mmCIF file with all atom_site columns, C-alpha atoms and ligand atoms in Angstrom:
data_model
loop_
_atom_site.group_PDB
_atom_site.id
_atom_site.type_symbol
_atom_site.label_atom_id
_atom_site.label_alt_id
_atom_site.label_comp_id
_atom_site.label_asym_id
_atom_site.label_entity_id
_atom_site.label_seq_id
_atom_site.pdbx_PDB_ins_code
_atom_site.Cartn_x
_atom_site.Cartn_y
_atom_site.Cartn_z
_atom_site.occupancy
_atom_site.B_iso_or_equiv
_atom_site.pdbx_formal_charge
_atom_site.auth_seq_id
_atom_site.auth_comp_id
_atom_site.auth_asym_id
_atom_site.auth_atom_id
_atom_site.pdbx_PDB_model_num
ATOM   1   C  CA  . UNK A 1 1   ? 135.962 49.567 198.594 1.00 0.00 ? 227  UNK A CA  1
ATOM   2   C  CA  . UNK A 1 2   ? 135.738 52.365 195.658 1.00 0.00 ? 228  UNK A CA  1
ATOM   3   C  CA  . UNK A 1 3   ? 134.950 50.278 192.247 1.00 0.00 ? 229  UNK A CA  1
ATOM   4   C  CA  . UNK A 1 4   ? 134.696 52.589 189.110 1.00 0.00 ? 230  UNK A CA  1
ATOM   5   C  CA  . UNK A 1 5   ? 134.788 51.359 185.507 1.00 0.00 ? 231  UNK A CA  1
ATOM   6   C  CA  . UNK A 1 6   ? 136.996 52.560 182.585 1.00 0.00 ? 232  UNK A CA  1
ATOM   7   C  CA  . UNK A 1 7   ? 135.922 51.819 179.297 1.00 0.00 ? 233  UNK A CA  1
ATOM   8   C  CA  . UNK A 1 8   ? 134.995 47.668 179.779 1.00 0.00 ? 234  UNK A CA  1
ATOM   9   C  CA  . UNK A 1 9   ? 137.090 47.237 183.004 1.00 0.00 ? 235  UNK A CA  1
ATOM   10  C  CA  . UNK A 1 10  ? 136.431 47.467 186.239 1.00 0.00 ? 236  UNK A CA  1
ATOM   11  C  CA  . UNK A 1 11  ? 139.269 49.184 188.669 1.00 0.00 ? 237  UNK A CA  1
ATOM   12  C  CA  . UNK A 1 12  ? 139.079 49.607 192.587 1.00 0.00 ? 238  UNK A CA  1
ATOM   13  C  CA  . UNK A 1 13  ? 140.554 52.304 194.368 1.00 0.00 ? 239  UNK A CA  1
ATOM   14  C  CA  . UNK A 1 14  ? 144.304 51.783 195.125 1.00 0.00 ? 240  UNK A CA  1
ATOM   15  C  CA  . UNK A 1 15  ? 146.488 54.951 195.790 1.00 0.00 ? 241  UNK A CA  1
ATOM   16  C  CA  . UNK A 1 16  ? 144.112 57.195 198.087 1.00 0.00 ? 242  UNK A CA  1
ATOM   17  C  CA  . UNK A 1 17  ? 144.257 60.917 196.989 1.00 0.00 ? 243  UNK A CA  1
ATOM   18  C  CA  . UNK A 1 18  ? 145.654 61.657 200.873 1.00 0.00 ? 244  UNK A CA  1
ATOM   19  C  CA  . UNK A 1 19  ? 148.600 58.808 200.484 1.00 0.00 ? 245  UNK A CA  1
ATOM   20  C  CA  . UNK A 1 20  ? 149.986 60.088 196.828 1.00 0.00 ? 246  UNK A CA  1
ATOM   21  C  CA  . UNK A 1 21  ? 150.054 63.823 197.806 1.00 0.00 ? 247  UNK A CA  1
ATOM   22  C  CA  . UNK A 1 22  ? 151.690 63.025 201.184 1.00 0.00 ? 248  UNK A CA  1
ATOM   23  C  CA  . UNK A 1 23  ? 154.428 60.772 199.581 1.00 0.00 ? 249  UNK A CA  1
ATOM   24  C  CA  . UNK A 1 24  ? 155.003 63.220 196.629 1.00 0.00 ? 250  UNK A CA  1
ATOM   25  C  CA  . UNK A 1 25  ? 155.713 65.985 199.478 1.00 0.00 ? 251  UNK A CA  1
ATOM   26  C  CA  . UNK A 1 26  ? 158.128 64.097 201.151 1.00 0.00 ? 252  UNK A CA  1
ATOM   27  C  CA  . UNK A 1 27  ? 159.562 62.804 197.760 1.00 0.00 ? 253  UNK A CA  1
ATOM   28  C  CA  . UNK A 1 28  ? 159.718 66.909 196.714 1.00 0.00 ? 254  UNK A CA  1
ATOM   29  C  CA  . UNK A 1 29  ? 161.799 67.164 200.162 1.00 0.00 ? 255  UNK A CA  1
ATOM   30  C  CA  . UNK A 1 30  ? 164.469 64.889 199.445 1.00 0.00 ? 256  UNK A CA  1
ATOM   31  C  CA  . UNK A 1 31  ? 165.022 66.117 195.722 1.00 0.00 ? 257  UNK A CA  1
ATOM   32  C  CA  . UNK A 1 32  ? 165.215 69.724 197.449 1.00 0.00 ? 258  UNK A CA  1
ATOM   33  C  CA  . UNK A 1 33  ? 167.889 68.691 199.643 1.00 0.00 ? 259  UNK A CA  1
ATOM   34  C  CA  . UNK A 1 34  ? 170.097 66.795 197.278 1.00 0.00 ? 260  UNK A CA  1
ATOM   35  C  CA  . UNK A 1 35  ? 170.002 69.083 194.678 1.00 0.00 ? 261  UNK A CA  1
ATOM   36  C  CA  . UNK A 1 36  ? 169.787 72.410 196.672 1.00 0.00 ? 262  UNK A CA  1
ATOM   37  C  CA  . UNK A 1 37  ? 172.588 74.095 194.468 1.00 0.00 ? 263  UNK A CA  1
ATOM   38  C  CA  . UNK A 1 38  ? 172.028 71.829 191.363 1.00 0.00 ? 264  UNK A CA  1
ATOM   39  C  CA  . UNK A 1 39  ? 169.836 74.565 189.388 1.00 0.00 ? 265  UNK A CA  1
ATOM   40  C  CA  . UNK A 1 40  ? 168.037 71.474 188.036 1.00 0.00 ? 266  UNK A CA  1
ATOM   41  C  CA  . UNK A 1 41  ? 165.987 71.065 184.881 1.00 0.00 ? 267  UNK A CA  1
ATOM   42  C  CA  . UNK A 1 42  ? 162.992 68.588 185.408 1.00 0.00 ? 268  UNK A CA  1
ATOM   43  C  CA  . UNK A 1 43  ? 161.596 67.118 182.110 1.00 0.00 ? 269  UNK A CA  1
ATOM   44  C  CA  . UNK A 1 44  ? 158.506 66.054 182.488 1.00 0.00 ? 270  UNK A CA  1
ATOM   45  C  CA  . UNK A 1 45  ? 157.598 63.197 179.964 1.00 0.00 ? 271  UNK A CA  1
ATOM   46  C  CA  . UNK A 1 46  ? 153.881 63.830 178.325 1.00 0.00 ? 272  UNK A CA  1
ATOM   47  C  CA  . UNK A 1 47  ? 151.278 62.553 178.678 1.00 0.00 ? 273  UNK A CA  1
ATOM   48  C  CA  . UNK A 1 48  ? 151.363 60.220 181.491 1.00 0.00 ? 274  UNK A CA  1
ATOM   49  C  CA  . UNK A 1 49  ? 153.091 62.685 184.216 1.00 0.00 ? 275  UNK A CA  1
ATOM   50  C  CA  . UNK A 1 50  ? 151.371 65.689 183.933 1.00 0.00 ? 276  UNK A CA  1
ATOM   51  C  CA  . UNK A 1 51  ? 149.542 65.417 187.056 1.00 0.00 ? 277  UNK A CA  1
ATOM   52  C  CA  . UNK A 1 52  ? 152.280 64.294 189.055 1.00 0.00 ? 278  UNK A CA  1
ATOM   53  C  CA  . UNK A 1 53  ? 154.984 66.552 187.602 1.00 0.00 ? 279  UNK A CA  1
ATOM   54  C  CA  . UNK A 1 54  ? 152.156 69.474 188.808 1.00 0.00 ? 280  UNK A CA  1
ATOM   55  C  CA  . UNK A 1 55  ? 151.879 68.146 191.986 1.00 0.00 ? 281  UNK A CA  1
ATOM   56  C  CA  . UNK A 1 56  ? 155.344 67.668 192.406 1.00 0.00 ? 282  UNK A CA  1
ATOM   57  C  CA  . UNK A 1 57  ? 156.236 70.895 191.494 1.00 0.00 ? 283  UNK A CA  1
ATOM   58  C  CA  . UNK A 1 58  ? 154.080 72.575 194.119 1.00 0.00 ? 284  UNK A CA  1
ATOM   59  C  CA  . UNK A 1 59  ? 156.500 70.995 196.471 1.00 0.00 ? 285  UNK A CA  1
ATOM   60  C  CA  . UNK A 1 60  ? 160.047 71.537 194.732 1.00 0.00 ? 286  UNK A CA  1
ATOM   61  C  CA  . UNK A 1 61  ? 161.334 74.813 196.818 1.00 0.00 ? 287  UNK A CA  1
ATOM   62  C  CA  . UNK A 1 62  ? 164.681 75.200 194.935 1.00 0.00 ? 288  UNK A CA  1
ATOM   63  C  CA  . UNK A 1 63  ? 166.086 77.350 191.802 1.00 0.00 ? 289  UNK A CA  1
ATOM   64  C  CA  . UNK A 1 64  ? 164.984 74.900 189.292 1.00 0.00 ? 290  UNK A CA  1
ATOM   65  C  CA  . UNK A 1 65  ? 163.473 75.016 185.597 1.00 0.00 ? 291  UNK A CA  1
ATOM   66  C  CA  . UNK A 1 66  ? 160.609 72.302 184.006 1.00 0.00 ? 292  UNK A CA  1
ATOM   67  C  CA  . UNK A 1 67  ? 159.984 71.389 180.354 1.00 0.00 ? 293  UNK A CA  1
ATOM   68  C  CA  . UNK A 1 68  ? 158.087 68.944 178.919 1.00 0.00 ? 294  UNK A CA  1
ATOM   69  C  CA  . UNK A 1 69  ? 159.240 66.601 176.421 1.00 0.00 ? 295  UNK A CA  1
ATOM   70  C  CA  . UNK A 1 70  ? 157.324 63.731 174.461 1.00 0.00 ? 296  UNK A CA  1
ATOM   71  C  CA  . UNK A 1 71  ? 158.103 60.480 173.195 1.00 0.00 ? 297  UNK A CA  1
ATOM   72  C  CA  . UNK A 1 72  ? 156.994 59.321 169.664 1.00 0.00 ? 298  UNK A CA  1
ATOM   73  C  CA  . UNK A 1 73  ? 157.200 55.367 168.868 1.00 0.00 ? 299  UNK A CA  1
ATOM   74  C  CA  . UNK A 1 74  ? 157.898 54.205 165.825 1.00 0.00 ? 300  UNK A CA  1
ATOM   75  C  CA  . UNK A 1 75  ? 158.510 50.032 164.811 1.00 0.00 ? 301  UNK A CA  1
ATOM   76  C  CA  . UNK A 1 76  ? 162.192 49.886 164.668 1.00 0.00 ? 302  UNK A CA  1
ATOM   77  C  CA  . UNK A 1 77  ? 164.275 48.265 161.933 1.00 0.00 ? 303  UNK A CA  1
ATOM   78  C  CA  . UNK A 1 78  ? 165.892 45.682 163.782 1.00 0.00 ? 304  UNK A CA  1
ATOM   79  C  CA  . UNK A 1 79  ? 164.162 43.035 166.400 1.00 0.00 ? 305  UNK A CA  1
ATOM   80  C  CA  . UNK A 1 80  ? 160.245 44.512 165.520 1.00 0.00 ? 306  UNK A CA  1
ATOM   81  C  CA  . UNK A 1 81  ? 161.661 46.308 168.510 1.00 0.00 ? 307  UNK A CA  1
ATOM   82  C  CA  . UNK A 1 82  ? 159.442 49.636 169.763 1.00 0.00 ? 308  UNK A CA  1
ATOM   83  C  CA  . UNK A 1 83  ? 161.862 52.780 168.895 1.00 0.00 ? 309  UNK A CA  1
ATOM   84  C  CA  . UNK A 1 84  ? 161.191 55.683 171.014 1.00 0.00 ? 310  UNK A CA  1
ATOM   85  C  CA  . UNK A 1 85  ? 162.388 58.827 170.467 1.00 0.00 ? 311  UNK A CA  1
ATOM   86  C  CA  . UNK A 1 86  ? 162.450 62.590 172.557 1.00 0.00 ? 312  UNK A CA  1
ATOM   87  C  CA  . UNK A 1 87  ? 160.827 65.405 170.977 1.00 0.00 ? 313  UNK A CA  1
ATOM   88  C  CA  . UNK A 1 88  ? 159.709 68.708 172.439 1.00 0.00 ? 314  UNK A CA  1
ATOM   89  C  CA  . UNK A 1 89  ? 163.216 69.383 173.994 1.00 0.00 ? 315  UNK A CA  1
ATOM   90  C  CA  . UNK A 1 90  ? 164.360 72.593 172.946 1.00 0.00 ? 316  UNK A CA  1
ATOM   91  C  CA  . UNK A 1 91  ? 166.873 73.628 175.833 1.00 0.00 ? 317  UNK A CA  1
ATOM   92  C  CA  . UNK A 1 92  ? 170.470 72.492 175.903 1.00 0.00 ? 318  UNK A CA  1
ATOM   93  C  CA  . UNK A 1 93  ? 170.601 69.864 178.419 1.00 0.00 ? 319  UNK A CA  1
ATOM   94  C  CA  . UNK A 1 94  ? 175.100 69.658 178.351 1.00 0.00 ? 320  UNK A CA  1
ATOM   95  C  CA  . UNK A 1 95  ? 176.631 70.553 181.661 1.00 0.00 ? 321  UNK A CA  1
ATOM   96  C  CA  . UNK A 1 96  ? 173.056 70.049 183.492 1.00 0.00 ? 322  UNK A CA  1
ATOM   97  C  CA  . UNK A 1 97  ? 171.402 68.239 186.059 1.00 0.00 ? 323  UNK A CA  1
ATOM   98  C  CA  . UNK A 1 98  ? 168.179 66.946 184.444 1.00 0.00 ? 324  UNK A CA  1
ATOM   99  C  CA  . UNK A 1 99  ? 165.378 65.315 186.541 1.00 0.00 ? 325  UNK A CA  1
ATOM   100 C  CA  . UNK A 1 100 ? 162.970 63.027 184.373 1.00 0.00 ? 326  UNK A CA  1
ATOM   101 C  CA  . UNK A 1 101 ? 159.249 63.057 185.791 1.00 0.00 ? 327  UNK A CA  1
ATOM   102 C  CA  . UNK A 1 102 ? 157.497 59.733 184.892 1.00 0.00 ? 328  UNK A CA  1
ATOM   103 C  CA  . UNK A 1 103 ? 154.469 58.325 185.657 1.00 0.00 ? 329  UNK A CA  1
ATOM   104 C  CA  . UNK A 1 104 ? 155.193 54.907 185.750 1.00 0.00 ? 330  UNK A CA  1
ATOM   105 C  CA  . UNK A 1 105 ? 158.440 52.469 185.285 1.00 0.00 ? 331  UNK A CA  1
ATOM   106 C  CA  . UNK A 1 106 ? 157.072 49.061 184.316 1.00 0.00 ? 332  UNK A CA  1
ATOM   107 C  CA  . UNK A 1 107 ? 159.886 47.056 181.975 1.00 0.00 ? 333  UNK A CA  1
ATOM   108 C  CA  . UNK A 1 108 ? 161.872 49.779 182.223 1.00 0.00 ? 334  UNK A CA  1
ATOM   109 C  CA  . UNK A 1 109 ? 162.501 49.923 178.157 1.00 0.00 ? 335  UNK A CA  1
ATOM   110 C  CA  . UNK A 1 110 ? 160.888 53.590 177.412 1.00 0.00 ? 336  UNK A CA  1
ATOM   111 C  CA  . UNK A 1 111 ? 163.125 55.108 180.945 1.00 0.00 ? 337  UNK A CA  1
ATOM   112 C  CA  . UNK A 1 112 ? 166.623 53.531 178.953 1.00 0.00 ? 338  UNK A CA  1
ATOM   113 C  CA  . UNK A 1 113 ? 165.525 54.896 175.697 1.00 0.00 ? 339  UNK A CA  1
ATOM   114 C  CA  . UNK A 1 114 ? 164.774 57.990 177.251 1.00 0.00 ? 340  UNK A CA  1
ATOM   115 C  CA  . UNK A 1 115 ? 168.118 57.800 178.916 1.00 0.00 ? 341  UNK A CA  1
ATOM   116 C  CA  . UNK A 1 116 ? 170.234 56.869 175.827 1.00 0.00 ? 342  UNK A CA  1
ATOM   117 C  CA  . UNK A 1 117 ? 168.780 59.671 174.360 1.00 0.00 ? 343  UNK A CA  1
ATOM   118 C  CA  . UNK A 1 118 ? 169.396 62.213 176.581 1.00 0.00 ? 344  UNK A CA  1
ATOM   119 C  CA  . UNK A 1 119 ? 172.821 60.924 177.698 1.00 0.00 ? 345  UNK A CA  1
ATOM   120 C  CA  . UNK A 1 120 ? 174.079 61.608 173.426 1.00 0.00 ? 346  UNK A CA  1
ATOM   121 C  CA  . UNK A 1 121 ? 173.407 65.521 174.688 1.00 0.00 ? 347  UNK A CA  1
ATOM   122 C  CA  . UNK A 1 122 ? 176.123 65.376 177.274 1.00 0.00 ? 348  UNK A CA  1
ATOM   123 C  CA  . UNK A 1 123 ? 173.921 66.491 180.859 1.00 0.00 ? 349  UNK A CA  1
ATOM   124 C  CA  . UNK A 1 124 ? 176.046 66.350 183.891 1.00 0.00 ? 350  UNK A CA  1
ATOM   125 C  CA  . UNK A 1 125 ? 174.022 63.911 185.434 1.00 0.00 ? 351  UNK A CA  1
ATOM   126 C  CA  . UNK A 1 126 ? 170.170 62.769 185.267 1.00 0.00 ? 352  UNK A CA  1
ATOM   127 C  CA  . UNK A 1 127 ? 168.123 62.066 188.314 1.00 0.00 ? 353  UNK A CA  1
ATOM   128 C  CA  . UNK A 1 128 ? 165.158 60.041 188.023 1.00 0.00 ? 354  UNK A CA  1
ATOM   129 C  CA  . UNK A 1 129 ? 161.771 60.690 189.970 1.00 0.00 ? 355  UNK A CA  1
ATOM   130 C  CA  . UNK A 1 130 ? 159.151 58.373 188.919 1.00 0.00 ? 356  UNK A CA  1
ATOM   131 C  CA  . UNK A 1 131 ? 155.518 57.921 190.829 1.00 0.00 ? 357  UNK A CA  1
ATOM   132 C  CA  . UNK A 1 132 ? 155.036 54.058 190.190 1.00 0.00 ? 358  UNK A CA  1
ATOM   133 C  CA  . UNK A 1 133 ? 157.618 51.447 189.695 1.00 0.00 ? 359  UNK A CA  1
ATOM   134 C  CA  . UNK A 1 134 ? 157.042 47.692 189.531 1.00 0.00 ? 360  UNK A CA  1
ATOM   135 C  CA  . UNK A 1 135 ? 160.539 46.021 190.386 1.00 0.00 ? 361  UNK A CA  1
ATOM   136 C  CA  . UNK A 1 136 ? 158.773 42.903 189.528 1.00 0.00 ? 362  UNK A CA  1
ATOM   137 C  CA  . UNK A 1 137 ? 158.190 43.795 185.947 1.00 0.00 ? 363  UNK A CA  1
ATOM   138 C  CA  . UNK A 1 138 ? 161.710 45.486 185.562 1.00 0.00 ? 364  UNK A CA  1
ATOM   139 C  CA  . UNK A 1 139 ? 163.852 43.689 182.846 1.00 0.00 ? 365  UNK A CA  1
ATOM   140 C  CA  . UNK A 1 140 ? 166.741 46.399 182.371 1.00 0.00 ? 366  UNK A CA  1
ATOM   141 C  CA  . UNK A 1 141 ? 169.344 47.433 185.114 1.00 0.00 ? 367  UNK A CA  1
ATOM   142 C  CA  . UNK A 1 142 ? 168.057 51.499 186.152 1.00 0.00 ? 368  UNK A CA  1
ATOM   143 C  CA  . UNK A 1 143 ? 168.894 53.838 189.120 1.00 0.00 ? 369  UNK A CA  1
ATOM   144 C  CA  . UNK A 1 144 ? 165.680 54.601 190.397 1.00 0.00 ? 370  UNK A CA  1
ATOM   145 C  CA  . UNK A 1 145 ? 166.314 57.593 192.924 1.00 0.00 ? 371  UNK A CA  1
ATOM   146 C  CA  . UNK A 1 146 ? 163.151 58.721 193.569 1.00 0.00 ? 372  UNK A CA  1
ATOM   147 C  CA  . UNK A 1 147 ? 160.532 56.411 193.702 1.00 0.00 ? 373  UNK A CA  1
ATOM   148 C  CA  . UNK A 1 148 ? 157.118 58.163 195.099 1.00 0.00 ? 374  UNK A CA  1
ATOM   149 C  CA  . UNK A 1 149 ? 155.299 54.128 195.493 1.00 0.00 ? 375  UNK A CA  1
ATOM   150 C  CA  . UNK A 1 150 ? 156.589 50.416 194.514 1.00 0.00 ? 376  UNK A CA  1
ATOM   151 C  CA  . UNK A 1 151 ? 153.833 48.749 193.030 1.00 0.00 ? 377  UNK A CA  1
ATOM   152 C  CA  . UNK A 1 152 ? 152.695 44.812 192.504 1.00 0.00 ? 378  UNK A CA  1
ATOM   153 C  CA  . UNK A 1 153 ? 152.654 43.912 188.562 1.00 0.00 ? 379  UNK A CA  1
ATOM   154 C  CA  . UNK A 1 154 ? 149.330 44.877 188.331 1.00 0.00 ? 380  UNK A CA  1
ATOM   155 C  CA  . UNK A 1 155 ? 147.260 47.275 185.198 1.00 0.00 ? 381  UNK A CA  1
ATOM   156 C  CA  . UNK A 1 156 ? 146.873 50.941 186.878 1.00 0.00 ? 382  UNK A CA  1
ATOM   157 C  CA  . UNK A 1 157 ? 144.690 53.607 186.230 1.00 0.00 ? 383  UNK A CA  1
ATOM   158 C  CA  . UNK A 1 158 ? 144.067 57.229 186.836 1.00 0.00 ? 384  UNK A CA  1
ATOM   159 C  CA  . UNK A 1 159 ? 146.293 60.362 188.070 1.00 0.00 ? 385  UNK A CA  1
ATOM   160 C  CA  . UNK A 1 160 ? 148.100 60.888 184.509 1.00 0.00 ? 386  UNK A CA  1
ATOM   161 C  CA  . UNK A 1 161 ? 147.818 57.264 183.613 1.00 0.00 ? 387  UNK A CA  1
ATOM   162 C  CA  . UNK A 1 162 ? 145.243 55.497 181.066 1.00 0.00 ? 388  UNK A CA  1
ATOM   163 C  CA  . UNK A 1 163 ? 143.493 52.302 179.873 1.00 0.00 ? 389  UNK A CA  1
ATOM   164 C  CA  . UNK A 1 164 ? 143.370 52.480 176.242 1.00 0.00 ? 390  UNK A CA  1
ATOM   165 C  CA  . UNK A 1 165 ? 143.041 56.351 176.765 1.00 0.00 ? 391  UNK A CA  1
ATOM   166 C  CA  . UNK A 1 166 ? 140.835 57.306 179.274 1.00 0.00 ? 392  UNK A CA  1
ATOM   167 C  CA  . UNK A 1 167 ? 141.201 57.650 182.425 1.00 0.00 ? 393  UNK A CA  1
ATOM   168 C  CA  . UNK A 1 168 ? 143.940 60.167 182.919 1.00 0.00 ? 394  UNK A CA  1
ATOM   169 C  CA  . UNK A 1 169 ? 141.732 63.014 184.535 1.00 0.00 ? 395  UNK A CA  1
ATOM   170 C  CA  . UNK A 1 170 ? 140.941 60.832 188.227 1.00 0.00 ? 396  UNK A CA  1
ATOM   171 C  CA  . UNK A 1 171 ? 142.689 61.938 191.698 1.00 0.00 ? 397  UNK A CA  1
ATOM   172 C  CA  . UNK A 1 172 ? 143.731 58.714 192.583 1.00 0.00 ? 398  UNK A CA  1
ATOM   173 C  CA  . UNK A 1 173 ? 144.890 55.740 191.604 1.00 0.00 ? 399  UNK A CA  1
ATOM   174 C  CA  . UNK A 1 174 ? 142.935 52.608 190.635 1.00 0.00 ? 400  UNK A CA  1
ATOM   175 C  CA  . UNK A 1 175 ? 144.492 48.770 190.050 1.00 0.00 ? 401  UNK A CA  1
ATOM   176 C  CA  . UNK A 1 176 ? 142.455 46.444 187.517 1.00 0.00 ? 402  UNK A CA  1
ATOM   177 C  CA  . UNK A 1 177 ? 139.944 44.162 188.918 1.00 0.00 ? 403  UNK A CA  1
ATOM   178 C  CA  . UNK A 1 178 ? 140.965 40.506 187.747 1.00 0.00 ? 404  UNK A CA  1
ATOM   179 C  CA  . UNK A 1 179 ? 137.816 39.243 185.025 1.00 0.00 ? 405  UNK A CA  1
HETATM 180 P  P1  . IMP B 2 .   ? 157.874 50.378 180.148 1.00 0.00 ? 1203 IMP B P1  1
HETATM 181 O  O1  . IMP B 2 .   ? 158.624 50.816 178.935 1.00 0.00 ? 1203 IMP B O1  1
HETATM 182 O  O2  . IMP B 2 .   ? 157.506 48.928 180.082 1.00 0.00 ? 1203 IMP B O2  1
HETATM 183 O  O3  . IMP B 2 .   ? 158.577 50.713 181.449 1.00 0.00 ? 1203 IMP B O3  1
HETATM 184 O  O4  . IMP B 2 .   ? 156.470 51.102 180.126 1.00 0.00 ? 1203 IMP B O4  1
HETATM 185 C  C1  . IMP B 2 .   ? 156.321 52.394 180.540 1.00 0.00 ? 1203 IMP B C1  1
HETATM 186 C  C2  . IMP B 2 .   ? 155.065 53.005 179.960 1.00 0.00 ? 1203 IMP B C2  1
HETATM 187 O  O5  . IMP B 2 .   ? 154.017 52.036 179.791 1.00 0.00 ? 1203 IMP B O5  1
HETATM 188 C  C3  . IMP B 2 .   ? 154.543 54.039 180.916 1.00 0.00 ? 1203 IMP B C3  1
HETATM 189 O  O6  . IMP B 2 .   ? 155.088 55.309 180.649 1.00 0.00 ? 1203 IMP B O6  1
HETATM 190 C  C4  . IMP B 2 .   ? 153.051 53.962 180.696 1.00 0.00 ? 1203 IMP B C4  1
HETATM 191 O  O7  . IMP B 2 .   ? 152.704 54.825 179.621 1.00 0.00 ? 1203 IMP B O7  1
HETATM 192 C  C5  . IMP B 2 .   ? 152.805 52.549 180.280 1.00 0.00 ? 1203 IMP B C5  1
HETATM 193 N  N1  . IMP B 2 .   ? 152.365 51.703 181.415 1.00 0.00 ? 1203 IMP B N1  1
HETATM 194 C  C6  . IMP B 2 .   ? 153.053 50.710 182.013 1.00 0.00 ? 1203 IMP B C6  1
HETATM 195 N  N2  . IMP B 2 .   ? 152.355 50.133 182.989 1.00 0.00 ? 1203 IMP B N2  1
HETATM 196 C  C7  . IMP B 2 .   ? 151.160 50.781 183.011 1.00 0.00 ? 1203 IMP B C7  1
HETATM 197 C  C8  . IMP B 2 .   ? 149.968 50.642 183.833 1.00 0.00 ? 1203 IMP B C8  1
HETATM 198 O  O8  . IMP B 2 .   ? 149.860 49.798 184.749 1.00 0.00 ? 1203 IMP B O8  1
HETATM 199 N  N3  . IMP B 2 .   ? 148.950 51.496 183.548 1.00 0.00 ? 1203 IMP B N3  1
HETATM 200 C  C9  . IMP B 2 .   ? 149.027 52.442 182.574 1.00 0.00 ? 1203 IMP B C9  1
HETATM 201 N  N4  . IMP B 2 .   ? 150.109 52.609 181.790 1.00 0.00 ? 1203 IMP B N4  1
HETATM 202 C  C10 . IMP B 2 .   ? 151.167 51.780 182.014 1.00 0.00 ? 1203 IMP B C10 1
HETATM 203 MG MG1 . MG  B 3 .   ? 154.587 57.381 180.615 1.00 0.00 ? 1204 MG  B MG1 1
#
C-alpha cells in the first residue's frame, strides 16, 4: 500500500486517481441532467476545491457559468464561535441556481454559513456538490445532493485538501496513518 508523508504524518493512499475521476464523471452526469435548462452558476469555494471544481468542470456539458468565492474566518462575538464569511462574489446570485463546489463536508458548520450567506442574496435555489462528506462527523441538518464519496471520520489529504498547508498539489487522496 502507497505510504507518503506530509509534513510529520504519515498518510496511505485512499482515493485512487482512477476511482475519483470516474465518480466525478458520473457525478458531472447527474448535475447535467437535473439542471439541463437551469443555466447554473457553480461557486467554487477556494482553496480546498480547486482541483475538483477543474475536474468537475471538464465533465459539466451544459450552459453553465463558475466563480470562485473565498471564505475568511474571523472569532465571532458571541459563543468564541468561528464566523465565516463569502468574499470574492461579485455576480448577482437572485433568481439563480447556484451550485457550491466543496472539497470536503466534515461538521457541516462552514457549508451552513456558506448557505446563510448566500441564501440573504435571494438565489432561486442552491445545489450542493461536494467530493468528501463524513455523515459521521455531521452535526447540522444539510441536503447533500451530490456527494462524489462518503468517507469514515478520518484526517484526509491531497487533491485540493491540506495538513497544516501542504499537501494540496497530490492526484489522489490519502487518509492519516493512526501514531
Ligand atoms: P466543517 O466546517 O467542519 O464541515 O469543515 C469543513 C472544512 O474543514 C473543509 O472545507 C476543510 O477545509 C476542512 N477539513 C475538514 N476535514 C478535513 C480533512 O479530513 N482534511 C483536510 N481538511 C479538512
Ligand atoms: Mg474547504
Amino acid at each position: 500500500m502507497e505510504t507518503i508523508r506530509v509534513k510529520d504524518r504519515d498518510f496511505k493512499l485512499f482515493l485512487p486517481k482512477e476511482a475519483i475521476q470516474a465518480r466525478i464523471a458520473e457525478t458531472a452526469q447527474r448535475i447535467n441532467e437535473a439542471l439541463a435548462d437551469k443555466n447554473p452558476l457553480f461557486l467554487a469555494v477556494l482553496n480546498g476545491s480547486f482541483m475538483f471544481a477543474a475536474d468537475l468542470m471538464k465533465h459539466i456539458t451544459i450552459p453553465c457559468e463558475i466563480s470562485f468565492v473565498k471564505l475568511a474566518s474571523y472569532e465571532g462575538m458571541q459563543q468564541g464561535g468561528k464566523i465565516r464569511e463569502v468574499f470574492g462574489l461579485s455576480e448577482r446570485i437572485d433568481g439563480r441556481t447556484v451550485v457550491i463546489i466543496e472539497d470536503i463536508v466534515d461538521s457541516g458548520k462552514t457549508m451552513q454559513q456558506l448557505l446563510d450567506s448566500l441564501n440573504t442574496r435571494n438565489p432561486a435555489e442552491i445545489h450542493i456538490a461536494t467530493l468528501l462528506f463524513k455523515p459521521a462527523a455531521l452535526s447540522c441538518p444539510l441536503t447533500l445532493e451530490y456527494v462524489v464519496f462518503e468517507i469514515p471520520n478520518d484526517f484526509v489529504v491531497g487533491y485540493g485538501m491540506d495538513y497544516d498547508g501542504l499537501g494540496r498539489n497530490l492526484d489522489q487522496v490519502y487518509t492519516v496513518v493512526p501514531q
